[in-house]
Amino acid sequence: MSTFNTLSEFIVEHQMDYPQATGEFSALFSALCLAAKIVNREVNKAGLANITGPAGETNPQGEAQQKLDVLANEVFKSALGARGVVCGIVSEEEDNFIRFEGSQNQHAKYVVLMDPLDGSSNIDVNVSVGTIFSIYRRLTPVGTPVQMEDFLQPGRAQVAAGYIIYGSSTMLVYSTGNGVNGFTYEPSLGLFCLSHPNMQYPRSGAVYSINEGFYSRFPDGVKKYIKYCQEEDPATQRPYSSRYIGSLVADFHRNLIHGGIYLYPTSSRYPEGKLRLLYEGNPMAFIAEQAGGKAIVSAGKSVLDCQPQSLHQRTALYLGSAEMIEKLEEFLTA
Ligand code: P6P
């Protein structure tokens, strides 16, 4: 009988790595896991229940909210607030940051930033979607109301980041700064079990992920890189493969395992880029770098070194195998 190494056991085992750990972090992760199990249940039955499709509202970005977006946002907010281990959160679905008013919450030392359900427009066509989360220690004094500065920290300051991918199986992939580990959800047990220890990007790969429909709007360096990917590679006598699902977590996860590069450049439609720095760029960049890959917003500029100016600011985003990012940088600087 193989022994499962469950997420809870893994966190406890590794809590010893952090002498200052007070169990708050474990409780925070426990809340994230509970919310992930609930969202997983709802995503998996979305086709049967009347919870897919637009909710009739729009999020701060003016984008139509899907009903599951709203549900996922409420589930994660409730789970994180209830445990008293988080003093505030930022969500793609909320205009401003949420300050938890409970005394225990105000004495909590962590803030969480999240995209509760990224790629949710894919739900009604049964394509994988994901939750993305980013965790920081607060900067303002414990016991006082959380402030904007607690959320506008560079990605390099994250204490943890991860994602849940609701796909052919549901997985939680995260890092606390000591490598990346993946846990597969076993619904019959209600447990996340270690299935992908020490996840590392292959140094290079042969998959590029970008919405080529916007080719004409891309910067010249990106256009040249796309043409480079489409040339016959002397080493393999074949061009790269183009794989783009339109769901960041799913594209990222495949490229992390097989090697590849994800690109969402600036364009005439998105002059600042489409993806959000705080709860998409930073957490995915943290994972990418912890897995031996690279994550940049432009040539020589790491995502994690960007100083955020506002909660929902957008950014260009290039994530992937180190050698592929380095090759892209050659084209971006040419
Ligand atoms: P486009 C989903 O809306 C998302 O934020 C990412 O998950 C995904 O990679 C990207 O946007 C898709 O954007 O413009 O190609 O449809």
Coordinates of C-alpha atoms and ligand atoms in Angstrom, one line a residue:
M1 CA 0.0 0.0 0.0
S2 CA 1.7 3.2 -1.1
T3 CA 1.6 5.8 1.6
F4 CA 0.2 9.1 0.5
N5 CA 2.2 12.2 1.4
T6 CA -0.7 14.6 1.9
L7 CA -0.4 18.3 1.6
S8 CA -1.2 18.7 5.3
E9 CA 1.6 16.3 6.2
F10 CA 4.0 18.0 3.7
I11 CA 3.3 21.4 5.2
V12 CA 3.9 20.2 8.8
E13 CA 7.1 18.3 7.8
H14 CA 8.4 21.5 6.1
Q15 CA 7.2 23.9 8.8
M16 CA 10.3 22.9 10.7
D17 CA 12.2 24.7 7.9
Y18 CA 10.8 27.9 9.3
P19 CA 11.7 28.3 13.0
Q20 CA 9.6 31.4 13.2
A21 CA 6.5 29.5 11.9
T22 CA 3.7 29.9 14.3
G23 CA 1.2 27.5 12.5
E24 CA -0.6 30.5 11.0
F25 CA 0.8 29.6 7.6
S26 CA -0.4 26.1 7.9
A27 CA -3.9 27.3 8.9
L28 CA -3.8 29.7 5.9
F29 CA -3.0 26.9 3.5
S30 CA -5.7 24.8 5.1
A31 CA -8.2 27.5 4.3
L32 CA -7.0 27.7 0.7
C33 CA -7.3 23.9 0.3
L34 CA -10.9 23.9 1.7
A35 CA -11.9 26.6 -0.7
A36 CA -10.2 24.8 -3.6
K37 CA -12.1 21.6 -2.8
I38 CA -15.4 23.6 -2.9
V39 CA -14.6 25.4 -6.1
N40 CA -13.5 22.1 -7.6
R41 CA -16.8 20.5 -6.8
E42 CA -18.7 23.5 -8.4
V43 CA -16.5 23.6 -11.5
N44 CA -16.8 19.9 -12.1
K45 CA -20.6 20.0 -12.1
A46 CA -20.9 23.4 -13.9
G47 CA -22.4 21.8 -16.9
L48 CA -25.3 20.3 -14.9
A49 CA -26.1 23.2 -12.5
N50 CA -27.2 26.6 -13.7
I51 CA -23.9 28.2 -12.7
T52 CA -22.1 28.6 -15.9
G53 CA -22.4 31.6 -18.2
P54 CA -22.3 35.3 -17.4
A55 CA -23.5 36.6 -14.0
G56 CA -24.8 39.8 -15.5
E57 CA -22.1 41.9 -13.6
T58 CA -18.7 43.1 -14.6
N59 CA -15.4 43.0 -12.6
P60 CA -13.2 46.0 -12.0
Q61 CA -11.7 45.5 -15.4
G62 CA -15.1 45.9 -17.0
E63 CA -15.0 42.2 -18.0
A64 CA -18.2 40.1 -17.9
Q65 CA -18.2 38.1 -14.7
Q66 CA -19.0 34.4 -15.1
K67 CA -21.2 33.0 -12.3
L68 CA -18.4 30.7 -11.2
D69 CA -16.1 33.7 -10.9
V70 CA -18.4 35.2 -8.4
L71 CA -18.9 31.9 -6.6
A72 CA -15.1 31.2 -6.4
N73 CA -14.5 34.7 -5.2
E74 CA -17.0 34.4 -2.3
V75 CA -15.7 30.9 -1.4
F76 CA -12.1 32.0 -1.1
K77 CA -13.0 35.2 0.7
S78 CA -15.1 33.3 3.3
A79 CA -12.5 30.6 3.8
L80 CA -9.6 33.0 4.3
G81 CA -11.6 35.4 6.4
A82 CA -13.1 32.8 8.7
R83 CA -9.8 31.3 9.9
G84 CA -8.6 34.6 11.2
V85 CA -5.1 34.1 9.7
V86 CA -5.3 36.8 7.0
C87 CA -5.7 40.5 7.6
G88 CA -6.8 41.4 4.1
I89 CA -7.1 40.2 0.5
V90 CA -7.0 41.6 -3.1
S91 CA -9.1 39.8 -5.7
E92 CA -9.5 40.3 -9.4
E93 CA -13.3 40.4 -8.7
E94 CA -13.1 43.2 -6.1
D95 CA -12.6 46.9 -6.9
N96 CA -10.6 47.6 -3.7
F97 CA -8.8 45.4 -1.2
I98 CA -10.9 43.6 1.4
R99 CA -10.0 44.4 5.1
F100 CA -11.1 41.7 7.5
E101 CA -12.4 43.6 10.6
G102 CA -12.2 40.7 13.1
S103 CA -9.7 41.3 15.9
Q104 CA -8.0 38.0 15.2
N105 CA -7.8 39.0 11.5
Q106 CA -6.3 42.4 12.4
H107 CA -3.6 40.5 14.4
A108 CA -2.9 38.2 11.4
K109 CA 0.4 38.8 9.6
Y110 CA -0.4 37.6 6.1
V111 CA -2.2 39.2 3.1
V112 CA -3.4 37.2 0.1
L113 CA -3.9 38.4 -3.5
M114 CA -5.8 36.1 -5.9
D115 CA -7.5 35.5 -9.2
P116 CA -10.2 33.3 -7.9
L117 CA -11.0 31.7 -11.2
D118 CA -8.7 32.6 -14.1
G119 CA -9.8 31.7 -17.6
S120 CA -13.4 31.2 -16.5
S121 CA -14.7 32.1 -19.9
N122 CA -13.5 28.6 -20.8
I123 CA -15.8 27.0 -18.3
D124 CA -18.8 26.5 -20.6
V125 CA -16.6 24.8 -23.2
N126 CA -15.1 22.5 -20.6
V127 CA -11.5 23.8 -20.8
S128 CA -9.2 23.7 -17.8
V129 CA -9.3 26.8 -15.5
G130 CA -7.5 27.8 -12.4
T131 CA -7.2 29.7 -9.2
I132 CA -4.0 31.8 -8.7
F133 CA -2.8 33.0 -5.2
S134 CA 0.0 35.1 -3.8
I135 CA 0.9 35.5 -0.1
Y136 CA 2.9 38.3 1.6
R137 CA 3.7 39.3 5.1
R138 CA 2.0 42.6 5.9
L139 CA 4.2 45.7 6.2
T140 CA 2.0 47.7 8.6
P141 CA 1.9 46.8 12.3
V142 CA 0.1 43.7 13.4
G143 CA -3.1 44.7 15.2
T144 CA -3.8 47.7 13.0
P145 CA -6.1 47.8 9.9
V146 CA -4.4 46.6 6.8
Q147 CA -3.4 49.3 4.3
M148 CA -2.9 49.6 0.6
E149 CA 0.9 49.4 1.0
D150 CA 0.5 45.9 2.4
F151 CA -0.6 44.8 -1.1
L152 CA 1.7 46.9 -3.3
Q153 CA 4.8 44.9 -2.6
P154 CA 7.2 43.7 -5.3
G155 CA 6.8 40.0 -6.2
R156 CA 10.2 39.2 -4.9
A157 CA 8.7 39.7 -1.4
Q158 CA 6.2 36.9 -1.7
V159 CA 6.4 34.3 1.1
A160 CA 4.4 31.8 -1.1
A161 CA 2.5 31.6 -4.3
G162 CA 0.7 28.9 -6.2
Y163 CA -2.2 27.9 -8.3
I164 CA -4.9 25.3 -8.4
I165 CA -5.7 23.8 -11.9
Y166 CA -9.1 22.4 -12.4
G167 CA -8.4 20.1 -15.3
S168 CA -8.5 16.4 -16.1
S169 CA -7.4 16.1 -12.6
T170 CA -7.3 18.9 -10.0
M171 CA -3.8 19.9 -8.8
L172 CA -2.4 22.4 -6.3
V173 CA 1.1 23.6 -7.3
Y174 CA 2.9 26.0 -4.9
S175 CA 6.2 27.2 -3.6
T176 CA 7.3 28.9 -0.4
G177 CA 10.7 29.8 -1.9
N178 CA 12.2 26.3 -1.6
G179 CA 11.3 24.8 -4.9
V180 CA 7.9 23.9 -6.4
N181 CA 5.7 20.9 -5.4
G182 CA 2.5 19.6 -7.0
F183 CA -0.3 17.9 -5.2
T184 CA -3.1 16.0 -7.0
Y185 CA -6.6 16.0 -5.5
E186 CA -8.0 12.6 -4.6
P187 CA -11.8 13.3 -4.4
S188 CA -12.6 9.9 -2.8
L189 CA -10.3 10.9 0.1
G190 CA -10.8 14.6 0.0
L191 CA -7.0 15.0 0.1
F192 CA -4.3 16.7 -1.9
C193 CA -1.5 14.1 -2.3
L194 CA 2.1 14.8 -3.3
S195 CA 2.3 13.7 -7.0
H196 CA 4.9 16.0 -8.5
P197 CA 7.8 16.6 -6.0
N198 CA 10.4 19.3 -6.9
M199 CA 8.9 20.4 -10.2
Q200 CA 11.5 21.9 -12.5
Y201 CA 11.2 23.5 -15.9
P202 CA 13.2 21.7 -18.6
R203 CA 16.0 24.1 -19.6
S204 CA 14.4 24.4 -23.0
G205 CA 11.4 23.3 -24.9
A206 CA 9.6 23.3 -28.2
V207 CA 6.2 24.8 -27.3
Y208 CA 5.3 28.4 -27.6
S209 CA 2.0 29.8 -26.2
I210 CA 0.7 33.1 -27.5
N211 CA -2.6 34.3 -29.1
E212 CA -1.3 34.6 -32.7
G213 CA -4.6 36.2 -33.7
F214 CA -3.1 39.5 -32.4
Y215 CA 0.1 39.1 -34.4
S216 CA -0.3 42.3 -36.3
R217 CA -0.6 44.2 -33.0
F218 CA 2.5 42.8 -31.3
P219 CA 5.8 44.6 -30.9
D220 CA 8.4 43.8 -33.7
G221 CA 10.6 41.8 -31.4
V222 CA 7.7 39.5 -30.5
K223 CA 6.8 39.1 -34.2
K224 CA 10.4 38.1 -35.0
Y225 CA 10.5 35.6 -32.1
I226 CA 7.3 34.0 -33.4
K227 CA 8.9 33.7 -36.8
Y228 CA 11.9 32.1 -35.1
C229 CA 9.7 29.6 -33.4
Q230 CA 8.2 28.7 -36.8
E231 CA 11.5 28.0 -38.5
E232 CA 13.0 24.5 -38.9
D233 CA 15.3 24.0 -35.9
P234 CA 18.6 22.5 -37.2
A235 CA 18.9 20.4 -34.1
T236 CA 15.4 18.8 -34.4
Q237 CA 14.6 19.5 -38.1
R238 CA 11.2 20.8 -37.0
P239 CA 9.6 24.1 -35.9
Y240 CA 8.2 24.5 -32.4
S241 CA 4.6 23.5 -31.7
S242 CA 2.1 26.3 -31.0
R243 CA -0.1 25.4 -28.0
Y244 CA -2.5 28.1 -26.6
I245 CA -5.5 27.2 -24.5
G246 CA -6.5 30.7 -23.5
S247 CA -6.2 29.8 -19.8
L248 CA -3.0 31.0 -18.2
V249 CA -2.8 28.3 -15.5
A250 CA -3.3 25.5 -18.0
D251 CA -0.8 26.8 -20.5
F252 CA 1.7 27.5 -17.7
H253 CA 1.3 24.1 -16.2
R254 CA 1.8 22.2 -19.5
N255 CA 4.9 24.3 -20.3
L256 CA 6.3 23.8 -16.7
I257 CA 6.1 20.0 -17.2
H258 CA 7.1 19.7 -20.9
G259 CA 9.2 22.9 -21.3
G260 CA 7.9 25.9 -23.2
I261 CA 7.2 29.6 -23.1
Y262 CA 4.1 31.6 -22.5
L263 CA 3.9 35.1 -24.0
Y264 CA 1.3 37.8 -23.4
P265 CA 2.9 41.0 -24.9
T266 CA 1.7 44.5 -24.9
S267 CA -0.3 45.3 -28.0
S268 CA -2.3 48.1 -29.6
R269 CA -5.3 46.6 -27.8
Y270 CA -3.5 46.2 -24.5
P271 CA -0.8 48.9 -24.4
E272 CA 0.1 47.9 -20.8
G273 CA -0.4 44.2 -21.4
K274 CA -3.6 42.3 -20.4
L275 CA -2.6 40.2 -17.4
R276 CA -2.5 41.7 -13.9
L277 CA 0.8 42.1 -12.1
L278 CA -0.3 41.5 -8.6
Y279 CA -2.4 38.3 -8.8
E280 CA -1.4 36.7 -12.1
G281 CA 2.1 37.9 -13.0
N282 CA 3.8 37.9 -9.6
P283 CA 2.6 34.5 -8.4
M284 CA 3.2 32.7 -11.7
A285 CA 6.6 34.4 -11.9
F286 CA 7.5 33.2 -8.4
I287 CA 6.6 29.7 -9.4
A288 CA 8.5 30.0 -12.7
E289 CA 11.7 31.2 -11.0
Q290 CA 11.5 28.6 -8.2
A291 CA 11.2 25.9 -10.9
G292 CA 14.4 27.1 -12.6
G293 CA 12.6 29.0 -15.3
K294 CA 12.5 32.8 -16.0
A295 CA 9.7 35.4 -15.9
I296 CA 10.1 38.8 -17.5
V297 CA 8.0 41.9 -18.4
S298 CA 10.7 43.1 -20.9
A299 CA 14.3 42.2 -21.8
G300 CA 16.3 42.1 -18.6
K301 CA 13.4 43.0 -16.4
S302 CA 12.1 40.3 -14.0
V303 CA 8.4 40.4 -13.2
L304 CA 9.3 40.0 -9.5
D305 CA 11.3 43.2 -9.5
C306 CA 8.5 45.4 -10.6
Q307 CA 7.2 47.9 -8.0
P308 CA 3.4 47.8 -8.1
Q309 CA 1.6 51.2 -8.3
S310 CA -2.0 50.0 -8.2
L311 CA -4.0 46.9 -7.4
H312 CA -5.2 45.9 -10.8
Q313 CA -2.4 47.2 -13.0
R314 CA -1.6 45.2 -16.1
T315 CA 1.7 44.0 -17.4
A316 CA 3.3 42.2 -20.3
L317 CA 4.2 38.7 -19.2
Y318 CA 6.7 36.2 -20.5
L319 CA 7.1 33.0 -18.5
G320 CA 9.0 29.8 -19.4
S321 CA 12.1 27.6 -19.7
A322 CA 15.2 29.7 -19.0
E323 CA 16.8 29.2 -22.5
M324 CA 13.6 30.1 -24.3
I325 CA 13.2 33.3 -22.3
E326 CA 16.8 34.2 -23.0
K327 CA 16.3 33.6 -26.7
L328 CA 13.2 35.8 -26.6
E329 CA 15.2 38.6 -24.9
E330 CA 17.6 38.6 -27.9
F331 CA 14.7 39.5 -30.1
L332 CA 13.3 42.0 -27.7
T333 CA 16.6 43.9 -27.5
A334 CA 17.5 43.6 -31.2
Ligands
P6P1 P1 -6.8 36.2 -24.8 C1 -7.9 34.6 -19.3 O1 -8.9 35.6 -19.6 C2 -6.6 35.2 -19.3 O2 -6.5 36.1 -18.2 C3 -5.5 34.1 -19.2 O3 -5.9 33.1 -18.4 C4 -5.2 33.7 -20.6 O4 -3.9 33.2 -20.9 C5 -5.5 35.0 -21.4 O5 -6.3 35.9 -20.5 C6 -6.2 34.8 -22.7 O6 -6.3 36.1 -23.3 O7 -6.7 37.7 -25.1 O8 -5.7 35.4 -25.6 O9 -8.1 35.6 -24.9

